PDB file of C-alpha atoms in Angstrom:
ATOM      1  CA  MET A   1    -123.883  -0.053-116.515  1.00  0.00           C
ATOM      2  CA  ILE A   2    -125.709   1.505-119.455  1.00  0.00           C
ATOM      3  CA  HIS A   3    -123.913  -0.859-121.823  1.00  0.00           C
ATOM      4  CA  GLN A   4    -125.261  -3.895-119.962  1.00  0.00           C
ATOM      5  CA  HIS A   5    -128.794  -2.602-120.484  1.00  0.00           C
ATOM      6  CA  GLY A   6    -128.445  -2.181-124.229  1.00  0.00           C
ATOM      7  CA  GLY A   7    -126.862   1.269-124.308  1.00  0.00           C
ATOM      8  CA  ASN A   8    -124.469   2.113-127.145  1.00  0.00           C
ATOM      9  CA  LEU A   9    -121.042   3.203-125.906  1.00  0.00           C
ATOM     10  CA  ASN A  10    -120.101   4.175-129.450  1.00  0.00           C
ATOM     11  CA  THR A  11    -122.661   6.996-129.656  1.00  0.00           C
ATOM     12  CA  THR A  12    -121.379  10.579-129.857  1.00  0.00           C
ATOM     13  CA  ASP A  13    -123.024  13.816-128.772  1.00  0.00           C
ATOM     14  CA  LYS A  14    -123.229  17.098-130.715  1.00  0.00           C
ATOM     15  CA  ALA A  15    -119.667  17.967-129.741  1.00  0.00           C
ATOM     16  CA  GLY A  16    -118.365  14.648-131.038  1.00  0.00           C
ATOM     17  CA  TRP A  17    -117.768  13.185-127.577  1.00  0.00           C
ATOM     18  CA  ASP A  18    -118.348   9.485-126.914  1.00  0.00           C
ATOM     19  CA  ALA A  19    -118.225   7.487-123.671  1.00  0.00           C
ATOM     20  CA  LEU A  20    -114.451   7.002-123.880  1.00  0.00           C
ATOM     21  CA  SER A  21    -113.882  10.724-124.375  1.00  0.00           C
ATOM     22  CA  LEU A  22    -115.868  11.528-121.243  1.00  0.00           C
ATOM     23  CA  ALA A  23    -114.138   8.827-119.174  1.00  0.00           C
ATOM     24  CA  ALA A  24    -110.707  10.042-120.332  1.00  0.00           C
ATOM     25  CA  PHE A  25    -111.582  13.688-119.681  1.00  0.00           C
ATOM     26  CA  ARG A  26    -112.446  12.798-116.081  1.00  0.00           C
ATOM     27  CA  GLY A  27    -109.494  10.473-115.601  1.00  0.00           C
ATOM     28  CA  LEU A  28    -111.628   7.373-115.026  1.00  0.00           C
ATOM     29  CA  THR A  29    -109.065   4.695-115.867  1.00  0.00           C
ATOM     30  CA  LYS A  30    -111.133   1.649-114.854  1.00  0.00           C
ATOM     31  CA  LEU A  31    -114.107   2.887-116.851  1.00  0.00           C
ATOM     32  CA  SER A  32    -111.874   3.625-119.852  1.00  0.00           C
ATOM     33  CA  ARG A  33    -110.462   0.105-119.681  1.00  0.00           C
ATOM     34  CA  TYR A  34    -113.996  -1.331-119.488  1.00  0.00           C
ATOM     35  CA  ILE A  35    -115.142   0.685-122.513  1.00  0.00           C
ATOM     36  CA  LEU A  36    -112.146  -0.453-124.562  1.00  0.00           C
ATOM     37  CA  LYS A  37    -112.773  -4.066-123.611  1.00  0.00           C
ATOM     38  CA  GLU A  38    -116.538  -4.169-124.048  1.00  0.00           C
ATOM     39  CA  SER A  39    -117.060  -1.960-127.093  1.00  0.00           C
ATOM     40  CA  GLU A  40    -115.571  -1.028-130.447  1.00  0.00           C
ATOM     41  CA  VAL A  41    -115.072   2.637-129.615  1.00  0.00           C
ATOM     42  CA  PRO A  42    -112.093   3.901-131.691  1.00  0.00           C
ATOM     43  CA  VAL A  43    -109.350   4.928-129.276  1.00  0.00           C
ATOM     44  CA  ASN A  44    -108.170   7.664-131.680  1.00  0.00           C
ATOM     45  CA  ARG A  45    -111.587   9.059-132.545  1.00  0.00           C
ATOM     46  CA  VAL A  46    -111.501  12.844-132.383  1.00  0.00           C
ATOM     47  CA  ASP A  47    -114.239  15.240-131.344  1.00  0.00           C
ATOM     48  CA  ASN A  48    -115.292  18.361-133.229  1.00  0.00           C
ATOM     49  CA  GLU A  49    -112.140  20.137-132.039  1.00  0.00           C
ATOM     50  CA  GLY A  50    -109.836  17.381-133.248  1.00  0.00           C
ATOM     51  CA  ARG A  51    -109.026  16.059-129.762  1.00  0.00           C
ATOM     52  CA  SER A  52    -108.868  12.340-129.053  1.00  0.00           C
ATOM     53  CA  PRO A  53    -109.587  10.758-125.634  1.00  0.00           C
ATOM     54  CA  LEU A  54    -105.888  10.341-124.882  1.00  0.00           C
ATOM     55  CA  MET A  55    -105.295  14.027-125.592  1.00  0.00           C
ATOM     56  CA  LYS A  56    -108.034  14.930-123.103  1.00  0.00           C
ATOM     57  CA  ALA A  57    -106.597  12.687-120.408  1.00  0.00           C
ATOM     58  CA  ALA A  58    -103.098  14.127-120.870  1.00  0.00           C
ATOM     59  CA  ALA A  59    -104.290  17.725-120.946  1.00  0.00           C
ATOM     60  CA  ASN A  60    -105.963  17.241-117.550  1.00  0.00           C
ATOM     61  CA  GLY A  61    -102.980  15.481-116.009  1.00  0.00           C
ATOM     62  CA  TYR A  62    -104.565  12.021-115.762  1.00  0.00           C
ATOM     63  CA  ASN A  63    -101.386  10.138-116.573  1.00  0.00           C
ATOM     64  CA  GLU A  64    -102.660   6.675-115.664  1.00  0.00           C
ATOM     65  CA  THR A  65    -105.595   7.016-118.044  1.00  0.00           C
ATOM     66  CA  TYR A  66    -103.376   8.533-120.682  1.00  0.00           C
ATOM     67  CA  ARG A  67    -100.903   5.637-120.474  1.00  0.00           C
ATOM     68  CA  LEU A  68    -103.698   3.139-120.934  1.00  0.00           C
ATOM     69  CA  LEU A  69    -104.990   4.927-124.032  1.00  0.00           C
ATOM     70  CA  VAL A  70    -101.546   5.458-125.569  1.00  0.00           C
ATOM     71  CA  LYS A  71    -100.658   1.777-125.212  1.00  0.00           C
ATOM     72  CA  GLN A  72    -103.989   0.808-126.766  1.00  0.00           C
ATOM     73  CA  ALA A  73    -103.487   3.263-129.619  1.00  0.00           C
ATOM     74  CA  LEU A  74    -100.011   1.907-130.351  1.00  0.00           C
ATOM     75  CA  ILE A  75    -101.311  -1.684-130.336  1.00  0.00           C
ATOM     76  CA  LEU A  76    -104.092  -0.841-132.799  1.00  0.00           C
ATOM     77  CA  HIS A  77    -101.955   1.393-134.995  1.00  0.00           C
ATOM     78  CA  GLN A  78     -98.611  -0.417-135.030  1.00  0.00           C
ATOM     79  CA  SER A  79     -97.854   0.499-138.643  1.00  0.00           C
ATOM     80  CA  GLU A  80     -98.845   4.154-138.410  1.00  0.00           C
ATOM     81  CA  ASN A  81     -96.958   7.242-137.361  1.00  0.00           C
ATOM     82  CA  VAL A  82     -98.796   8.365-134.235  1.00  0.00           C
ATOM     83  CA  LEU A  83     -97.402  11.888-134.607  1.00  0.00           C
ATOM     84  CA  ASP A  84     -99.528  12.431-137.716  1.00  0.00           C
ATOM     85  CA  LEU A  85    -102.706  12.824-135.651  1.00  0.00           C
ATOM     86  CA  VAL A  86    -103.009  16.429-134.447  1.00  0.00           C
ATOM     87  CA  ASP A  87    -105.794  18.426-132.849  1.00  0.00           C
ATOM     88  CA  LYS A  88    -107.145  21.801-133.954  1.00  0.00           C
ATOM     89  CA  ASP A  89    -104.147  23.517-132.294  1.00  0.00           C
ATOM     90  CA  GLY A  90    -101.675  21.374-134.214  1.00  0.00           C
ATOM     91  CA  ARG A  91    -100.690  19.271-131.193  1.00  0.00           C
ATOM     92  CA  ASN A  92     -99.856  15.555-131.383  1.00  0.00           C
ATOM     93  CA  ILE A  93     -99.686  12.952-128.617  1.00  0.00           C
ATOM     94  CA  LEU A  94     -95.962  13.489-128.034  1.00  0.00           C
ATOM     95  CA  MET A  95     -96.715  17.121-127.248  1.00  0.00           C
ATOM     96  CA  TYR A  96     -99.449  16.080-124.837  1.00  0.00           C
ATOM     97  CA  ALA A  97     -97.065  13.656-123.134  1.00  0.00           C
ATOM     98  CA  SER A  98     -94.653  16.565-122.725  1.00  0.00           C
ATOM     99  CA  ILE A  99     -97.372  18.818-121.315  1.00  0.00           C
ATOM    100  CA  ALA A 100     -98.171  16.086-118.784  1.00  0.00           C
ATOM    101  CA  ASN A 101     -94.428  15.790-117.959  1.00  0.00           C
ATOM    102  CA  ASP A 102     -94.826  12.025-118.347  1.00  0.00           C
ATOM    103  CA  VAL A 103     -91.423  10.390-118.884  1.00  0.00           C
ATOM    104  CA  GLN A 104     -92.870   6.892-119.214  1.00  0.00           C
ATOM    105  CA  VAL A 105     -95.361   7.744-121.966  1.00  0.00           C
ATOM    106  CA  THR A 106     -92.808   9.894-123.797  1.00  0.00           C
ATOM    107  CA  GLU A 107     -90.442   6.919-123.820  1.00  0.00           C
ATOM    108  CA  ILE A 108     -93.213   4.565-124.994  1.00  0.00           C
ATOM    109  CA  ILE A 109     -93.990   6.855-127.948  1.00  0.00           C
ATOM    110  CA  LEU A 110     -90.331   7.248-128.917  1.00  0.00           C
ATOM    111  CA  LYS A 111     -89.749   3.477-128.801  1.00  0.00           C
ATOM    112  CA  HIS A 112     -92.796   2.994-131.010  1.00  0.00           C
ATOM    113  CA  LEU A 113     -91.374   5.453-133.534  1.00  0.00           C
ATOM    114  CA  ASP A 114     -87.999   3.683-133.430  1.00  0.00           C
ATOM    115  CA  GLN A 115     -89.658   0.433-134.500  1.00  0.00           C
ATOM    116  CA  LEU A 116     -91.804   2.110-137.115  1.00  0.00           C
ATOM    117  CA  VAL A 117     -89.492   4.409-139.030  1.00  0.00           C
ATOM    118  CA  SER A 118     -87.089   3.104-141.659  1.00  0.00           C
ATOM    119  CA  ALA A 119     -83.606   4.517-142.132  1.00  0.00           C
ATOM    120  CA  SER A 120     -84.738   6.567-145.134  1.00  0.00           C
ATOM    121  CA  GLU A 121     -87.378   8.327-143.006  1.00  0.00           C
ATOM    122  CA  GLU A 122     -85.228   9.178-140.004  1.00  0.00           C
ATOM    123  CA  ALA A 123     -84.372  12.663-141.243  1.00  0.00           C
ATOM    124  CA  ALA A 124     -88.079  13.480-141.539  1.00  0.00           C
ATOM    125  CA  LEU A 125     -88.659  12.088-138.046  1.00  0.00           C
ATOM    126  CA  VAL A 126     -86.088  14.443-136.534  1.00  0.00           C
ATOM    127  CA  GLY A 127     -88.133  17.250-138.041  1.00  0.00           C
ATOM    128  CA  GLN A 128     -91.320  15.837-136.524  1.00  0.00           C
ATOM    129  CA  ILE A 129     -89.791  15.810-133.042  1.00  0.00           C
ATOM    130  CA  ASP A 130     -89.212  19.533-133.525  1.00  0.00           C
ATOM    131  CA  GLN A 131     -92.688  20.014-135.008  1.00  0.00           C
ATOM    132  CA  ARG A 132     -94.445  23.156-133.760  1.00  0.00           C
ATOM    133  CA  ASP A 133     -98.098  23.592-132.924  1.00  0.00           C
ATOM    134  CA  ASP A 134    -100.148  26.607-134.013  1.00  0.00           C
ATOM    135  CA  PHE A 135     -98.556  28.610-131.184  1.00  0.00           C
ATOM    136  CA  GLN A 136     -95.033  27.788-132.441  1.00  0.00           C
ATOM    137  CA  MET A 137     -94.303  25.503-129.481  1.00  0.00           C
ATOM    138  CA  THR A 138     -92.404  22.209-129.752  1.00  0.00           C
ATOM    139  CA  ALA A 139     -92.843  19.186-127.492  1.00  0.00           C
ATOM    140  CA  MET A 140     -89.648  20.077-125.649  1.00  0.00           C
ATOM    141  CA  MET A 141     -90.832  23.648-125.061  1.00  0.00           C
ATOM    142  CA  MET A 142     -94.131  22.402-123.637  1.00  0.00           C
ATOM    143  CA  SER A 143     -92.585  20.297-120.898  1.00  0.00           C
ATOM    144  CA  SER A 144     -91.468  21.670-117.543  1.00  0.00           C
ATOM    145  CA  SER A 145     -89.806  18.352-116.699  1.00  0.00           C
ATOM    146  CA  HIS A 146     -86.023  18.194-117.007  1.00  0.00           C
ATOM    147  CA  ARG A 147     -86.261  14.399-117.445  1.00  0.00           C
ATOM    148  CA  VAL A 148     -88.671  14.706-120.376  1.00  0.00           C
ATOM    149  CA  LYS A 149     -86.543  17.397-122.015  1.00  0.00           C
ATOM    150  CA  THR A 150     -83.402  15.287-121.557  1.00  0.00           C
ATOM    151  CA  LEU A 151     -85.143  12.203-122.962  1.00  0.00           C
ATOM    152  CA  LEU A 152     -86.251  14.071-126.094  1.00  0.00           C
ATOM    153  CA  ALA A 153     -82.831  15.673-126.586  1.00  0.00           C
ATOM    154  CA  ASN A 154     -80.949  12.379-126.156  1.00  0.00           C
ATOM    155  CA  TRP A 155     -83.282  10.483-128.450  1.00  0.00           C
ATOM    156  CA  LYS A 156     -82.936  13.100-131.153  1.00  0.00           C
ATOM    157  CA  ALA A 157     -79.130  13.134-130.728  1.00  0.00           C
ATOM    158  CA  ASP A 158     -78.998   9.338-131.019  1.00  0.00           C
ATOM    159  CA  LEU A 159     -81.044   9.515-134.207  1.00  0.00           C
ATOM    160  CA  VAL A 160     -78.718  12.111-135.733  1.00  0.00           C
ATOM    161  CA  LEU A 161     -75.665  10.044-134.714  1.00  0.00           C
ATOM    162  CA  LYS A 162     -77.209   6.934-136.272  1.00  0.00           C
ATOM    163  CA  GLN A 163     -77.795   8.842-139.503  1.00  0.00           C
ATOM    164  CA  HIS A 164     -74.157   9.982-139.470  1.00  0.00           C
ATOM    165  CA  GLN A 165     -72.904   6.430-138.924  1.00  0.00           C
ATOM    166  CA  GLU A 166     -75.099   5.166-141.763  1.00  0.00           C
ATOM    167  CA  TRP A 167     -73.696   7.896-144.031  1.00  0.00           C
ATOM    168  CA  ILE A 168     -70.132   6.806-143.172  1.00  0.00           C
ATOM    169  CA  GLU A 169     -71.015   3.169-143.903  1.00  0.00           C
ATOM    170  CA  GLN A 170     -72.582   4.202-147.203  1.00  0.00           C
ATOM    171  CA  GLN A 171     -69.430   6.117-148.184  1.00  0.00           C
ATOM    172  CA  ARG A 172     -67.293   3.099-147.244  1.00  0.00           C
ATOM    173  CA  ARG A 173     -69.364   0.831-149.505  1.00  0.00           C
ATOM    174  CA  LEU A 174     -69.104   3.321-152.376  1.00  0.00           C
ATOM    175  CA  LEU A 175     -65.326   3.497-151.930  1.00  0.00           C
ATOM    176  CA  GLN A 176     -65.110  -0.311-152.009  1.00  0.00           C
ATOM    177  CA  GLN A 177     -67.125  -0.359-155.238  1.00  0.00           C
ATOM    178  CA  GLU A 178     -64.871   2.285-156.793  1.00  0.00           C
ATOM    179  CA  ASN A 179     -61.742   0.353-155.778  1.00  0.00           C
ATOM    180  CA  SER A 180     -63.210  -2.824-157.223  1.00  0.00           C
ATOM    181  CA  LEU A 181     -63.936  -1.060-160.516  1.00  0.00           C
ATOM    182  CA  ALA A 182     -60.428   0.413-160.527  1.00  0.00           C
ATOM    183  CA  ASP A 183     -58.911  -3.065-160.037  1.00  0.00           C
ATOM    184  CA  THR A 184     -61.031  -4.380-162.901  1.00  0.00           C
ATOM    185  CA  ARG A 185     -59.866  -1.549-165.136  1.00  0.00           C
ATOM    186  CA  ASP A 186     -56.213  -2.229-164.197  1.00  0.00           C
ATOM    187  CA  ASP A 187     -56.593  -5.929-164.990  1.00  0.00           C
ATOM    188  CA  THR A 188     -58.171  -5.071-168.323  1.00  0.00           C
ATOM    189  CA  TYR A 189     -55.358  -2.627-169.102  1.00  0.00           C
ATOM    190  CA  ASP A 190     -52.680  -5.201-168.194  1.00  0.00           C
ATOM    191  CA  ASN A 191     -54.303  -7.834-170.381  1.00  0.00           C
ATOM    192  CA  GLN A 192     -54.519  -5.435-173.297  1.00  0.00           C
ATOM    193  CA  HIS A 193     -50.910  -4.388-172.806  1.00  0.00           C
ATOM    194  CA  VAL A 194     -49.725  -8.016-172.817  1.00  0.00           C
ATOM    195  CA  LEU A 195     -51.774  -8.690-175.947  1.00  0.00           C
ATOM    196  CA  ILE A 196     -50.270  -5.668-177.730  1.00  0.00           C
ATOM    197  CA  GLN A 197     -46.736  -6.693-176.787  1.00  0.00           C
ATOM    198  CA  SER A 198     -47.376 -10.257-177.960  1.00  0.00           C
ATOM    199  CA  THR A 199     -48.764  -8.965-181.271  1.00  0.00           C
ATOM    200  CA  GLN A 200     -45.729  -6.700-181.764  1.00  0.00           C
ATOM    201  CA  GLU A 201     -43.281  -9.536-181.065  1.00  0.00           C
ATOM    202  CA  LYS A 202     -45.017 -11.788-183.560  1.00  0.00           C
ATOM    203  CA  SER A 203     -44.938  -9.077-186.226  1.00  0.00           C
ATOM    204  CA  GLU A 204     -41.195  -8.561-185.716  1.00  0.00           C
ATOM    205  CA  LEU A 205     -40.591 -12.240-186.344  1.00  0.00           C
TER     206      LEU A 205
END
């Protein structure tokens, strides 16, 4: 191996490709795993066209290589929204998973987003699932797999339902607060009324 003889796996060529990019482009899973283990090559490094190694693997249908790279990317970027990284055509890794018709990777990405996004950001996330690339295509439009389309639709529906349930719970809490304030006002009114009556009775004596 070049690396064993002092070669630098982190070097890029004029197009911005490094060793991991080339291995991913050719679907060389074992070599990709070796590069990730033996070097510090950034798994999400993009070339001059804004494409990362995992995007190249997915675009060429190398699902095994793509899965390896996605899992590595999610491990290294646990606190980041992986949909924020797009190539020059405006495509993110969820779109590439859809192009590859890969149910497993699509599910991995969605589970990662579930763990990442707070309740206040869920509305924005629904919009990201429907995000369009520069050709006005969404992830669901890009897939020819019924299973991938169903997975995306169900996940989005669950998210919307969760938002609705949280809104109902929020309204219930507000109603409880209003009732509590109303009870306090009634108690205050009753106390004042008793005080007024007591004052009047004393004055009559």
